[in-house]
PDB file of C-alpha atoms in Angstrom:
ATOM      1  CA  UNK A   1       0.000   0.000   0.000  1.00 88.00           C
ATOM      2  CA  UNK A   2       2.531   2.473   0.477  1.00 88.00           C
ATOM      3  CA  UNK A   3       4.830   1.968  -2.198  1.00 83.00           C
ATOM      4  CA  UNK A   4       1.820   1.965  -4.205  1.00 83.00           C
ATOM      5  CA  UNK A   5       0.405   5.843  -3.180  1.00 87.00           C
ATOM      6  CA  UNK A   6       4.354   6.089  -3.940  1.00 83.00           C
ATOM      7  CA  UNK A   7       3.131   5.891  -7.402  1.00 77.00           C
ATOM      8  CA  UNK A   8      -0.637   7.524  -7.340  1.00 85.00           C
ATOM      9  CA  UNK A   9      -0.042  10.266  -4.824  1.00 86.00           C
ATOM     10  CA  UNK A  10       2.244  12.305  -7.279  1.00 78.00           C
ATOM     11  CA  UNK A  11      -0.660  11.881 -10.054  1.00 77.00           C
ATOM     12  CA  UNK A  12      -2.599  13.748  -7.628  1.00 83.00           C
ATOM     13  CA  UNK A  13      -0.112  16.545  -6.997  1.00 81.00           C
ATOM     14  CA  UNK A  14       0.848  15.479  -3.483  1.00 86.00           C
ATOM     15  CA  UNK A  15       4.586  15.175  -2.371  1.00 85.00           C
ATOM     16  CA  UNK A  16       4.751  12.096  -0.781  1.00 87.00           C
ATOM     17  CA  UNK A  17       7.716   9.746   0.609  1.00 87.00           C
ATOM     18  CA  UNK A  18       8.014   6.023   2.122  1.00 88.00           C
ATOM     19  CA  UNK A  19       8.626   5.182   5.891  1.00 90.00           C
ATOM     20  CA  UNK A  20      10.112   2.559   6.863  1.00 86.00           C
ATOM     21  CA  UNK A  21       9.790   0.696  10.290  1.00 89.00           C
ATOM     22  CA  UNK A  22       7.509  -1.320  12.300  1.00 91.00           C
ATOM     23  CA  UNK A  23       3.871  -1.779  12.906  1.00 92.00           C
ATOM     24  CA  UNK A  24       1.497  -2.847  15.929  1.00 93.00           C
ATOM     25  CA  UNK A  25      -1.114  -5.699  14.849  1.00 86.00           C
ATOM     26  CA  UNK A  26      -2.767  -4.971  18.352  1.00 86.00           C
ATOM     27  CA  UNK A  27      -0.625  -8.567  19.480  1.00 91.00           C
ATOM     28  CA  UNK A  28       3.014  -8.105  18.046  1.00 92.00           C
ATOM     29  CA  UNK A  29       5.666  -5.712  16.187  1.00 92.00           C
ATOM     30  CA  UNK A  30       6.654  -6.150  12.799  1.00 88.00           C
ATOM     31  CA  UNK A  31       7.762  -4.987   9.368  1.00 87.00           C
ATOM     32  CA  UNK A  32       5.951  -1.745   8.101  1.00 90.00           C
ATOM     33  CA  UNK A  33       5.544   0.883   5.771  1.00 90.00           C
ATOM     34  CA  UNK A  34       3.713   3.862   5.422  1.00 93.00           C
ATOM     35  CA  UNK A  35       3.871   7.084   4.048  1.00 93.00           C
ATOM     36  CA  UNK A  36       5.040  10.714   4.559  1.00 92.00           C
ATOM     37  CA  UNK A  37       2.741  13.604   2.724  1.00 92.00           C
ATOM     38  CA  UNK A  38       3.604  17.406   2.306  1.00 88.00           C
ATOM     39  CA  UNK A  39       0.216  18.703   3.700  1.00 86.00           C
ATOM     40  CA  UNK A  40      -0.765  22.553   3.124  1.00 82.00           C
ATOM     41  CA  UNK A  41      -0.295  23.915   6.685  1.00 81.00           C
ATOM     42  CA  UNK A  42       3.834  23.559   5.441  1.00 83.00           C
ATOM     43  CA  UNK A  43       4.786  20.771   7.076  1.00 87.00           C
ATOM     44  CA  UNK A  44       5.213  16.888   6.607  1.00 90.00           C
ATOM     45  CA  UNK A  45       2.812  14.404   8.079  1.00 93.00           C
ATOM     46  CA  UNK A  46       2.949  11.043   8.483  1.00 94.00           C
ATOM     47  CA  UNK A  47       0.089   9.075   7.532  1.00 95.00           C
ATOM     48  CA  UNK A  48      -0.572   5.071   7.197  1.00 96.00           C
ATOM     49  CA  UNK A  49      -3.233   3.821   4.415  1.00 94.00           C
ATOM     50  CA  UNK A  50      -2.540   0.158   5.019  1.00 92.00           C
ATOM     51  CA  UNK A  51      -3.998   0.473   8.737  1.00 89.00           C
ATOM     52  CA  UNK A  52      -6.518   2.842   7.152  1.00 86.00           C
ATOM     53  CA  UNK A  53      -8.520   0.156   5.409  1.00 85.00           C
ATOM     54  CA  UNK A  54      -9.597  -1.305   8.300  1.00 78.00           C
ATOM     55  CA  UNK A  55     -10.334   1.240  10.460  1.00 77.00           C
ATOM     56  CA  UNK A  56     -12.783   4.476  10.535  1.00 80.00           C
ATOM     57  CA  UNK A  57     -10.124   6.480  10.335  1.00 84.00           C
ATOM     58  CA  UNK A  58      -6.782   6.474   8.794  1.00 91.00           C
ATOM     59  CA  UNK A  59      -3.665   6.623  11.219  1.00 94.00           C
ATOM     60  CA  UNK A  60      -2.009   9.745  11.098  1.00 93.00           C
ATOM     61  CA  UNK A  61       0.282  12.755  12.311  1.00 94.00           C
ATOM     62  CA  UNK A  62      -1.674  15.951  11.374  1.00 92.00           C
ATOM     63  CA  UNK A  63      -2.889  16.798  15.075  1.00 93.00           C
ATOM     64  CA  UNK A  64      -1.295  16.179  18.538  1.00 94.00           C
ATOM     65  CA  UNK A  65      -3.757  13.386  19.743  1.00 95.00           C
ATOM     66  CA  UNK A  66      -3.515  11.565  15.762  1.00 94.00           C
ATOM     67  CA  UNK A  67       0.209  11.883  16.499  1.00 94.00           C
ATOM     68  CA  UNK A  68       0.096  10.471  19.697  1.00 95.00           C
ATOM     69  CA  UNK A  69      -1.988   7.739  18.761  1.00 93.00           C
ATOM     70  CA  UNK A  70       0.254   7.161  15.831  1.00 95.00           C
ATOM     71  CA  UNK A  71       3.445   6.398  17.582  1.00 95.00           C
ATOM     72  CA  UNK A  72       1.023   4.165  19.963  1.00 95.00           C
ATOM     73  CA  UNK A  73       1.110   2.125  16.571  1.00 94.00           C
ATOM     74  CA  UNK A  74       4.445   2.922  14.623  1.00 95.00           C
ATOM     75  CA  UNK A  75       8.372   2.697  15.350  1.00 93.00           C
ATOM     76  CA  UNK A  76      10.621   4.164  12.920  1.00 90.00           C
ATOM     77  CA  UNK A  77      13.761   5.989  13.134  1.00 84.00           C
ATOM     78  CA  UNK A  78      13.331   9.212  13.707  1.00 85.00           C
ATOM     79  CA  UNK A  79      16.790  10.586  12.990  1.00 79.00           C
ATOM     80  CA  UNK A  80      17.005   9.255   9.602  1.00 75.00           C
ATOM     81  CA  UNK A  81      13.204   9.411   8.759  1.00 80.00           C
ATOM     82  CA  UNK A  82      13.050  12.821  10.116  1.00 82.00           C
ATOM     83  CA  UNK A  83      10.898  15.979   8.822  1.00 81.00           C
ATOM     84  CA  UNK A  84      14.048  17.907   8.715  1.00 79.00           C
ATOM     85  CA  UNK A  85      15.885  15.018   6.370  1.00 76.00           C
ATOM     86  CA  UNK A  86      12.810  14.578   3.662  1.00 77.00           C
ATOM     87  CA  UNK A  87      12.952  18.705   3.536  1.00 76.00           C
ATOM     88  CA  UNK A  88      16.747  18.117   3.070  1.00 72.00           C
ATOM     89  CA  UNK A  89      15.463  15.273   0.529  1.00 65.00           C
ATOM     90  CA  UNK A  90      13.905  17.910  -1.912  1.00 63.00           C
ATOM     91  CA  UNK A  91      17.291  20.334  -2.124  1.00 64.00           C
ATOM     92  CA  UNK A  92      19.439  17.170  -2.171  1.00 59.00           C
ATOM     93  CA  UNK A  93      16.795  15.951  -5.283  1.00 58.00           C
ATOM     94  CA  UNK A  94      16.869  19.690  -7.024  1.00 56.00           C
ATOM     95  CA  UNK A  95      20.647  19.065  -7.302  1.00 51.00           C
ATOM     96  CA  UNK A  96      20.859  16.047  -8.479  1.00 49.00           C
ATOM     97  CA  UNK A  97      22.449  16.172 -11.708  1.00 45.00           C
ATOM     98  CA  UNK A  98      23.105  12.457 -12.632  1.00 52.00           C
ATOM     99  CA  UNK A  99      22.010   9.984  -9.762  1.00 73.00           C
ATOM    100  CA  UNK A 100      25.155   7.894  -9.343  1.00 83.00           C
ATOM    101  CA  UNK A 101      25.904   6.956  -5.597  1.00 86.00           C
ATOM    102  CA  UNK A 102      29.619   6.662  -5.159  1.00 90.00           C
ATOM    103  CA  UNK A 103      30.722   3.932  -1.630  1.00 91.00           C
ATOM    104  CA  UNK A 104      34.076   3.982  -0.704  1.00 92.00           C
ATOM    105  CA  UNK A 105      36.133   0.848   0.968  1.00 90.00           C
ATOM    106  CA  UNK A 106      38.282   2.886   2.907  1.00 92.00           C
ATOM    107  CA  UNK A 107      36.136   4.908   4.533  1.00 93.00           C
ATOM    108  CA  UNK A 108      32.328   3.079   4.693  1.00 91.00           C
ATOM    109  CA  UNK A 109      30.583   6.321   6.447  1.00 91.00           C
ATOM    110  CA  UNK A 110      30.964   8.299   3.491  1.00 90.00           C
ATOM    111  CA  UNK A 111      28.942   8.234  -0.162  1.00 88.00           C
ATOM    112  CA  UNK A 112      28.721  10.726  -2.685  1.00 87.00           C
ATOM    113  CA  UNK A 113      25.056  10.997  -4.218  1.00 80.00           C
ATOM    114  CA  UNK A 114      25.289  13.029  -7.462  1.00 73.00           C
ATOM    115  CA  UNK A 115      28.556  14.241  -6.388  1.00 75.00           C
ATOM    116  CA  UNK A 116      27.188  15.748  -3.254  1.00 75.00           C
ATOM    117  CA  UNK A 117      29.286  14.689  -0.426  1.00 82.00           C
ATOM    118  CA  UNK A 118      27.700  12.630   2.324  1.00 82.00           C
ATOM    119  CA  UNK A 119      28.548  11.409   5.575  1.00 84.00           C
ATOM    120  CA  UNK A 120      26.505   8.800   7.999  1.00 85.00           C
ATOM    121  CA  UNK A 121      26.085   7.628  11.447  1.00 82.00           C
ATOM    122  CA  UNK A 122      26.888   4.504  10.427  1.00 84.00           C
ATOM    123  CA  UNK A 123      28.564   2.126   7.590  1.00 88.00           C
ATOM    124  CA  UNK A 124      27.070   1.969   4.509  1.00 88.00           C
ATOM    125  CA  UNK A 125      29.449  -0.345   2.959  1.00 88.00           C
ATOM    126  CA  UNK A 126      30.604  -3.822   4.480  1.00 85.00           C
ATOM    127  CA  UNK A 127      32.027  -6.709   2.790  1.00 82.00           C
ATOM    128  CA  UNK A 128      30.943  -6.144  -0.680  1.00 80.00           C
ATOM    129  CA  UNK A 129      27.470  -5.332   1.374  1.00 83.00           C
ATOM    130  CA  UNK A 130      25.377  -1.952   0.920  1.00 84.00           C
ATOM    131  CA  UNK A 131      23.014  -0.756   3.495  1.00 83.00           C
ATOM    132  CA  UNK A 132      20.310   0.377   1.640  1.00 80.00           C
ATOM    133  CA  UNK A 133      17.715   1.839   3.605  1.00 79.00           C
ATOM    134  CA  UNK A 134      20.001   4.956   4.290  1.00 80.00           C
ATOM    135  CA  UNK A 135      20.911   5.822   1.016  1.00 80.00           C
ATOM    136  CA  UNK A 136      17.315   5.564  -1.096  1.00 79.00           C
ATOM    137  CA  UNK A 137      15.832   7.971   2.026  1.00 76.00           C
ATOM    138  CA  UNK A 138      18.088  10.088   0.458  1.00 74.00           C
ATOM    139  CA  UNK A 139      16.621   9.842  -2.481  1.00 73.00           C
ATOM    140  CA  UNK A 140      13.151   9.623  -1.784  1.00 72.00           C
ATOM    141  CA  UNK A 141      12.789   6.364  -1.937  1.00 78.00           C
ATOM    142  CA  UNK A 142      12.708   3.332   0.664  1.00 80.00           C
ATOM    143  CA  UNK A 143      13.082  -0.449   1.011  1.00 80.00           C
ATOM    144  CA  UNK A 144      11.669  -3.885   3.211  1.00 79.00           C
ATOM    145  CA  UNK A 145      12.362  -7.147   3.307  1.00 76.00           C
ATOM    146  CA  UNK A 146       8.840  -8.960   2.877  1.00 74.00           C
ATOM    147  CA  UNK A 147       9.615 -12.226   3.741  1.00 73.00           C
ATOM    148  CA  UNK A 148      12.078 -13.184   1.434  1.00 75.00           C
ATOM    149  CA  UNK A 149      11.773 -10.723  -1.065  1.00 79.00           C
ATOM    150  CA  UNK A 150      13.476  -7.127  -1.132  1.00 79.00           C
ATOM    151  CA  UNK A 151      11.021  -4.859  -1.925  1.00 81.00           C
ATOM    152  CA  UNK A 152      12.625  -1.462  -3.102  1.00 82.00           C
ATOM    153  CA  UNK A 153      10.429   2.105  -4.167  1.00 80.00           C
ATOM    154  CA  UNK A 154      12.294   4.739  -6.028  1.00 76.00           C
ATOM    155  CA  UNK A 155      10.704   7.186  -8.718  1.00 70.00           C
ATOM    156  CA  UNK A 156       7.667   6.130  -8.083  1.00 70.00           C
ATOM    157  CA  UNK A 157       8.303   2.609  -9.534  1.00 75.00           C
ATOM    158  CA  UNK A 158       8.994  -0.377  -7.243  1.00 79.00           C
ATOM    159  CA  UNK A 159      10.924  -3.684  -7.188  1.00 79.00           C
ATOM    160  CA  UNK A 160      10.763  -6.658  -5.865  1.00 79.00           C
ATOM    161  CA  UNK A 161      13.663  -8.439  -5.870  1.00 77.00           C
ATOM    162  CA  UNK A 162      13.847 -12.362  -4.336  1.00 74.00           C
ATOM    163  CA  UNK A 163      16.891 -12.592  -1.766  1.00 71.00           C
ATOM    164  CA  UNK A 164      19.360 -15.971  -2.402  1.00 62.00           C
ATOM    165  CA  UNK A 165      21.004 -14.251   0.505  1.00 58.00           C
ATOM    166  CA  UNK A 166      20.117 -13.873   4.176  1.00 54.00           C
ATOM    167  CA  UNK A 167      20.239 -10.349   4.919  1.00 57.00           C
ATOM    168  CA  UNK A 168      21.369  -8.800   8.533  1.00 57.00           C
ATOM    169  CA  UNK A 169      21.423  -5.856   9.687  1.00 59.00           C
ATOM    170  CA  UNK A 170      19.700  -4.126   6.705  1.00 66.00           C
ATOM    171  CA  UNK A 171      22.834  -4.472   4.177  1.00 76.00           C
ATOM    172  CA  UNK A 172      21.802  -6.370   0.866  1.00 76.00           C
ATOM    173  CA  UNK A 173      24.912  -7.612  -1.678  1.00 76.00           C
ATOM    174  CA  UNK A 174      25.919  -5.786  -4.127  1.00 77.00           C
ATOM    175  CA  UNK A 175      26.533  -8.314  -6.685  1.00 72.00           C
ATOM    176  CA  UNK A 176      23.929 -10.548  -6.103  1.00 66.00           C
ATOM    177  CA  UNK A 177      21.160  -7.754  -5.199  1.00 62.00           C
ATOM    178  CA  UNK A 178      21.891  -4.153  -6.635  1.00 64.00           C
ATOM    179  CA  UNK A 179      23.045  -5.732 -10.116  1.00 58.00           C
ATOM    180  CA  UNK A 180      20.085  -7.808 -10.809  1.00 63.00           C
ATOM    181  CA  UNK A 181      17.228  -5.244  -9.363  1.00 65.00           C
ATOM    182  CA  UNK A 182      16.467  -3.472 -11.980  1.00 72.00           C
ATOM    183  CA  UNK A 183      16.647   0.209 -10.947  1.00 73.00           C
ATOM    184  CA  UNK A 184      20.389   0.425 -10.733  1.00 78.00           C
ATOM    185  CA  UNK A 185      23.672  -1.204 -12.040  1.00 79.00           C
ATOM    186  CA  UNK A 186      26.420  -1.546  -9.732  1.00 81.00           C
ATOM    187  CA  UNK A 187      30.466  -2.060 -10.448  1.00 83.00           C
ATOM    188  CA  UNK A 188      33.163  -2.369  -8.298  1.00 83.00           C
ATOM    189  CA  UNK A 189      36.034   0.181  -9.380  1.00 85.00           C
ATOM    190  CA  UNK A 190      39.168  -0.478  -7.278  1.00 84.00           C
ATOM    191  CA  UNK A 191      37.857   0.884  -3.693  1.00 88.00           C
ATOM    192  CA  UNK A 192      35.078   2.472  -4.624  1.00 90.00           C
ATOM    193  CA  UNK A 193      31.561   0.965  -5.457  1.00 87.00           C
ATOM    194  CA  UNK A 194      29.443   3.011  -8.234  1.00 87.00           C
ATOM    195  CA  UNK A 195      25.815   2.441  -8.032  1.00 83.00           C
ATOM    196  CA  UNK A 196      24.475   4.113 -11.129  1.00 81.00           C
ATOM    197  CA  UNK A 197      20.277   4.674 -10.989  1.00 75.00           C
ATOM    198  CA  UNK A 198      18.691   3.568 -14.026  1.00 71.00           C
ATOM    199  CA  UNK A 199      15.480   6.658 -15.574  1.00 64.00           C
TER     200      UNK A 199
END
């Protein structure tokens, strides 16, 4: 449901981005998605359609008690899925010349996205491993492992890619994952890993 307003909310001329993180049934915690939405009162709100459909009202962040009720429901992390970082988002996308994500060996906190220098909290890059939820919040996008399928939204399209590999700790392999998943190619160049976005 959410990568799929991914794809209809733009249609209807509403900036919209994918959350990643976890959901309450009402018995347990798992896997989620929702969506962020530019709202007219300036500001991003969070909202989820999937819960929507069965409820009379659709979860939400536009007033305090919606909010508060909200996070009864959601976890997500609110550093890197932060209002502040999808405002960032739409500069960082208004720059973006050619969208080719350089990772670099010797240093695994650092990528350059369109060659815009970027630095994170923590490794992107381990043993021929990307993490990948990081760097497609950057570019509006997101990712989830459903069962075992990745399933990846960028430009409003989506992907679903099936995983031969177990993946930990949110990093995906390059060879085996990036280079079949249809939205990018991805090399190996001496140190430095280019991930090159396909239109």
């Amino acid at each position: 449901m959410a990568a799929l307003s991914m794809v209809i909310l733009p249609h209807l001329g509403i900036l919209a981005r994918y959350v990643c993180g976890e959901g309450y049934s009402g018995t347990d915690w798992g896997p989620h998605a929702w969506n962020a939405v530019w709202a007219p009162n300036g500001a991003w709100h969070q909202v989820d359609f999937t819960f929507g459909l069965h409820r009379k009202t659709t979860p939400n962040t536009f007033t305090p008690p919606d909010d508060l009720h909200f996070r009864e429901l959601h976890r997500w992390d609110e550093v890197a899925q932060s209002p502040a970082l999808f405002q960032n988002v739409q500069t960082l996308e208004n720059r973006l010349q050619a969208k080719t994500v350089l990772l670099f060996a010797n240093n695994p906190f650092k990528a350059e996205i369109g060659g815009i220098p970027m630095l994170f909290d923590e490794p992107v890059l381990q043993n021929g491993c990307v993490r990948l939820l990081p760097l497609l919040t950057l570019l509006g996008g997101g990712c989830e492992l459903l069962e075992d399928t990745l399933h990846i939204v960028l430009g409003g399209k989506t992907h679903r890619i099936p995983c031969g590999t177990p993946i930990s700790n949110g990093f995906v392999p390059i060879n085996e994952v990036l280079a079949q998943s249809g939205f990018c190619t991805a090399e190996q160049c001496g140190g430095v890993v280019v991930v090159k976005l396909k239109p």
